[in-house]
Amino acid sequence: MALPPLNSPQWQSPWRAFAWGLRSITQTILTLVLFVTYLGIGALAHDTHFSLLWALCSTLFVWAGPAQIILITTLGSGATIVQSAIAVTVSAIRLFPMVVSVLPLMRTPTTKRRELFFAAHLTAVTLWVECHRFLPQVPRERRIAFVNGLGFGLVSVCLTANAVGYFLAANLTQTLGAAILLLTPLSFLFSTARNSRELADVVALALGILLYPLAAKINSGLDILVSGLVAGTIAYGAHWWREVRA
C-alpha cells in the first residue's frame, strides 16, 4: 500500500488521514511481531492469575511490552503496587527521548498541546520506528491524525493478541513463551538498523552492540542503559567533530 502524494486531495480530511494510518499497520512486520509478543504477555497474565480484563487494561493504559512484563512479574511475585509502579516508571523513562523526537515531527504553528496527548501516549518503540518511516510521506497538518490511526491500529492488534494468548496459555510451553517474547527486542534491533541512515546512527548502534557484553559483566542491572549511553555519547561526539571540521 503506497500512501497518496503529499499534495493529494485525499489528505484534506483528518478522518481520511486517520484511516491511512490505520491501514498502515499492514505495511510493517512489527505488527506481526507485536501480535506474537502480546500473545506471550496474555499467556503470562493468565499464568500469574490475573484476569483477562486486567491484562487488557494493562495494555491499554501502559502500552509498553517490557513495562507490562515488569508489572505482571513484580505484582505476581508479591511486590506492592507502589514498588511495581516505581519499577514500571523507571522502565518507561526510556520512552521519553522517543516522545521528544517524534512530537516535533507532528506539530504545526497552530497545534494545541491537548492534540498531542493521545499521540504522546501511543509513542512506544514500534510507533517511534514507524513514524520516522511514514511521516515524511504525510503532510504535516495531517500527521497527528495519521499517527493516531497508526497507534490505534497497533493497540487494537495487541488487545486482540492479549485475549488470544490468555485463552491459549495452557498450550504454550515456558520455552515457547520466552521465545515469543524475544521477538520484540530482535525486531526493534533490525528495524533500527534499517532506519539508520546517518553515520552517527550507525556508529551508535554498532557500538551499543559491541559494548553491551562488557556492560553486562558489571552486573548492575543497568547494562542496556550503560552501553546505550556510552555508545550514544561517542556517536554524538563523532558527529559533532565531523560537523566542526566540515
Short mmCIF file of N, CA, C and O in Angstrom, two decimals, residues 43-94:
data_model
loop_
_atom_site.label_atom_id
_atom_site.label_comp_id
_atom_site.label_asym_id
_atom_site.label_seq_id
_atom_site.Cartn_x
_atom_site.Cartn_y
_atom_site.Cartn_z
N ALA A 43 -0.56 -14.75 27.80
CA ALA A 43 -0.32 -16.03 28.46
C ALA A 43 0.33 -15.83 29.83
O ALA A 43 -0.01 -16.52 30.80
N LEU A 44 1.26 -14.86 29.92
CA LEU A 44 1.91 -14.57 31.19
C LEU A 44 0.90 -14.07 32.22
O LEU A 44 0.95 -14.47 33.40
N ALA A 45 -0.01 -13.22 31.78
CA ALA A 45 -1.05 -12.73 32.69
C ALA A 45 -1.92 -13.87 33.20
O ALA A 45 -2.30 -13.91 34.38
N HIS A 46 -2.24 -14.80 32.32
CA HIS A 46 -3.05 -15.96 32.70
C HIS A 46 -2.31 -16.81 33.73
O HIS A 46 -2.87 -17.23 34.74
N ASP A 47 -1.02 -17.07 33.48
CA ASP A 47 -0.24 -17.94 34.35
C ASP A 47 0.01 -17.32 35.72
O ASP A 47 0.28 -18.05 36.69
N THR A 48 -0.03 -16.00 35.82
CA THR A 48 0.16 -15.34 37.11
C THR A 48 -1.17 -14.97 37.76
O THR A 48 -1.21 -14.21 38.72
N HIS A 49 -2.25 -15.52 37.20
CA HIS A 49 -3.60 -15.46 37.81
C HIS A 49 -4.21 -14.05 37.81
O HIS A 49 -4.96 -13.70 38.71
N PHE A 50 -3.87 -13.27 36.78
CA PHE A 50 -4.57 -12.01 36.58
C PHE A 50 -5.75 -12.25 35.64
O PHE A 50 -5.71 -13.16 34.81
N SER A 51 -6.78 -11.42 35.76
CA SER A 51 -7.95 -11.59 34.91
C SER A 51 -7.67 -11.07 33.51
O SER A 51 -6.73 -10.29 33.29
N LEU A 52 -8.50 -11.49 32.56
CA LEU A 52 -8.36 -11.01 31.19
C LEU A 52 -8.59 -9.50 31.13
O LEU A 52 -7.87 -8.78 30.42
N LEU A 53 -9.57 -9.01 31.87
CA LEU A 53 -9.85 -7.57 31.88
C LEU A 53 -8.63 -6.81 32.38
O LEU A 53 -8.27 -5.76 31.83
N TRP A 54 -7.97 -7.32 33.41
CA TRP A 54 -6.78 -6.66 33.94
C TRP A 54 -5.68 -6.64 32.88
O TRP A 54 -5.00 -5.62 32.70
N ALA A 55 -5.50 -7.75 32.17
CA ALA A 55 -4.47 -7.82 31.12
C ALA A 55 -4.75 -6.82 30.02
O ALA A 55 -3.84 -6.14 29.52
N LEU A 56 -6.01 -6.70 29.60
CA LEU A 56 -6.37 -5.76 28.55
C LEU A 56 -6.16 -4.31 29.00
O LEU A 56 -5.68 -3.48 28.22
N CYS A 57 -6.51 -4.03 30.26
CA CYS A 57 -6.32 -2.67 30.77
C CYS A 57 -4.84 -2.32 30.87
O CYS A 57 -4.45 -1.17 30.62
N SER A 58 -4.00 -3.31 31.20
CA SER A 58 -2.56 -3.03 31.28
C SER A 58 -2.01 -2.67 29.90
O SER A 58 -1.15 -1.79 29.76
N THR A 59 -2.52 -3.33 28.86
CA THR A 59 -2.10 -2.99 27.50
C THR A 59 -2.61 -1.62 27.09
O THR A 59 -1.89 -0.82 26.48
N LEU A 60 -3.85 -1.34 27.44
CA LEU A 60 -4.47 -0.07 27.03
C LEU A 60 -3.83 1.13 27.70
O LEU A 60 -3.61 2.17 27.07
N PHE A 61 -3.49 0.99 28.97
CA PHE A 61 -3.00 2.15 29.74
C PHE A 61 -1.48 2.20 29.86
O PHE A 61 -0.91 3.29 29.94
N VAL A 62 -0.81 1.05 29.87
CA VAL A 62 0.65 1.05 29.96
C VAL A 62 1.26 1.11 28.57
O VAL A 62 2.16 1.90 28.29
N TRP A 63 0.78 0.25 27.67
CA TRP A 63 1.18 0.23 26.26
C TRP A 63 2.69 0.23 26.08
O TRP A 63 3.28 1.10 25.45
N ALA A 64 3.32 -0.75 26.70
CA ALA A 64 4.76 -0.97 26.53
C ALA A 64 5.05 -2.38 27.01
O ALA A 64 4.92 -2.66 28.21
N GLY A 65 5.41 -3.26 26.08
CA GLY A 65 5.58 -4.66 26.41
C GLY A 65 6.52 -4.92 27.58
O GLY A 65 6.13 -5.60 28.55
N PRO A 66 7.76 -4.40 27.56
CA PRO A 66 8.66 -4.64 28.69
C PRO A 66 8.10 -4.15 30.02
O PRO A 66 8.25 -4.81 31.05
N ALA A 67 7.46 -2.96 30.00
CA ALA A 67 6.89 -2.43 31.23
C ALA A 67 5.75 -3.31 31.73
O ALA A 67 5.58 -3.50 32.95
N GLN A 68 4.96 -3.85 30.81
CA GLN A 68 3.87 -4.74 31.22
C GLN A 68 4.40 -6.04 31.81
O GLN A 68 3.84 -6.56 32.78
N ILE A 69 5.48 -6.55 31.24
CA ILE A 69 6.09 -7.76 31.80
C ILE A 69 6.61 -7.48 33.21
O ILE A 69 6.43 -8.29 34.13
N ILE A 70 7.25 -6.31 33.40
CA ILE A 70 7.71 -5.93 34.73
C ILE A 70 6.53 -5.82 35.69
O ILE A 70 6.59 -6.31 36.83
N LEU A 71 5.46 -5.19 35.25
CA LEU A 71 4.28 -5.01 36.09
C LEU A 71 3.69 -6.36 36.51
O LEU A 71 3.39 -6.59 37.69
N ILE A 72 3.53 -7.26 35.54
CA ILE A 72 2.92 -8.55 35.83
C ILE A 72 3.82 -9.39 36.74
O ILE A 72 3.35 -9.99 37.72
N THR A 73 5.12 -9.43 36.44
CA THR A 73 6.01 -10.28 37.22
C THR A 73 6.23 -9.74 38.64
O THR A 73 6.33 -10.52 39.59
N THR A 74 6.31 -8.42 38.80
CA THR A 74 6.51 -7.86 40.14
C THR A 74 5.28 -8.05 41.01
O THR A 74 5.38 -8.48 42.16
N LEU A 75 4.11 -7.75 40.45
CA LEU A 75 2.88 -7.96 41.23
C LEU A 75 2.66 -9.45 41.48
O LEU A 75 2.21 -9.85 42.56
N GLY A 76 2.98 -10.28 40.48
CA GLY A 76 2.80 -11.73 40.65
C GLY A 76 3.73 -12.34 41.68
O GLY A 76 3.42 -13.39 42.25
N SER A 77 4.88 -11.67 41.91
CA SER A 77 5.83 -12.20 42.89
C SER A 77 5.60 -11.66 44.29
O SER A 77 6.36 -11.96 45.20
N GLY A 78 4.56 -10.82 44.46
CA GLY A 78 4.21 -10.34 45.79
C GLY A 78 4.63 -8.92 46.10
O GLY A 78 4.47 -8.47 47.23
N ALA A 79 5.16 -8.19 45.12
CA ALA A 79 5.55 -6.79 45.36
C ALA A 79 4.31 -5.93 45.56
O ALA A 79 3.21 -6.27 45.09
N THR A 80 4.49 -4.81 46.24
CA THR A 80 3.37 -3.90 46.45
C THR A 80 3.10 -3.10 45.17
O THR A 80 3.93 -3.06 44.26
N ILE A 81 1.95 -2.46 45.14
CA ILE A 81 1.60 -1.64 43.99
C ILE A 81 2.59 -0.50 43.82
O ILE A 81 2.99 -0.16 42.69
N VAL A 82 3.03 0.09 44.93
CA VAL A 82 3.98 1.20 44.86
C VAL A 82 5.30 0.72 44.28
O VAL A 82 5.90 1.38 43.40
N GLN A 83 5.80 -0.42 44.73
CA GLN A 83 7.05 -0.95 44.21
C GLN A 83 6.94 -1.25 42.72
O GLN A 83 7.87 -0.94 41.95
N SER A 84 5.83 -1.83 42.31
CA SER A 84 5.62 -2.14 40.90
C SER A 84 5.53 -0.86 40.07
O SER A 84 6.08 -0.78 38.96
N ALA A 85 4.85 0.15 40.62
CA ALA A 85 4.71 1.41 39.90
C ALA A 85 6.07 2.08 39.70
O ALA A 85 6.36 2.63 38.62
N ILE A 86 6.93 2.03 40.71
CA ILE A 86 8.27 2.61 40.58
C ILE A 86 9.07 1.87 39.51
O ILE A 86 9.75 2.48 38.67
N ALA A 87 8.99 0.53 39.52
CA ALA A 87 9.73 -0.27 38.53
C ALA A 87 9.26 0.03 37.12
O ALA A 87 10.07 0.17 36.19
N VAL A 88 7.94 0.15 36.93
CA VAL A 88 7.40 0.45 35.61
C VAL A 88 7.79 1.86 35.17
O VAL A 88 8.13 2.09 34.00
N THR A 89 7.78 2.80 36.11
CA THR A 89 8.14 4.18 35.78
C THR A 89 9.60 4.27 35.33
O THR A 89 9.93 4.96 34.35
N VAL A 90 10.48 3.58 36.04
CA VAL A 90 11.89 3.58 35.66
C VAL A 90 12.06 2.98 34.26
O VAL A 90 12.83 3.49 33.43
N SER A 91 11.31 1.90 33.98
CA SER A 91 11.36 1.29 32.66
C SER A 91 10.85 2.25 31.59
O SER A 91 11.38 2.28 30.47
N ALA A 92 9.84 3.04 31.92
CA ALA A 92 9.21 3.92 30.93
C ALA A 92 10.05 5.15 30.60
O ALA A 92 9.79 5.82 29.61
N ILE A 93 11.06 5.44 31.43
CA ILE A 93 11.91 6.60 31.17
C ILE A 93 12.56 6.50 29.79
O ILE A 93 12.80 7.51 29.12
N ARG A 94 12.83 5.28 29.34
CA ARG A 94 13.49 5.08 28.04
C ARG A 94 12.64 5.61 26.89
O ARG A 94 13.16 5.90 25.80
#
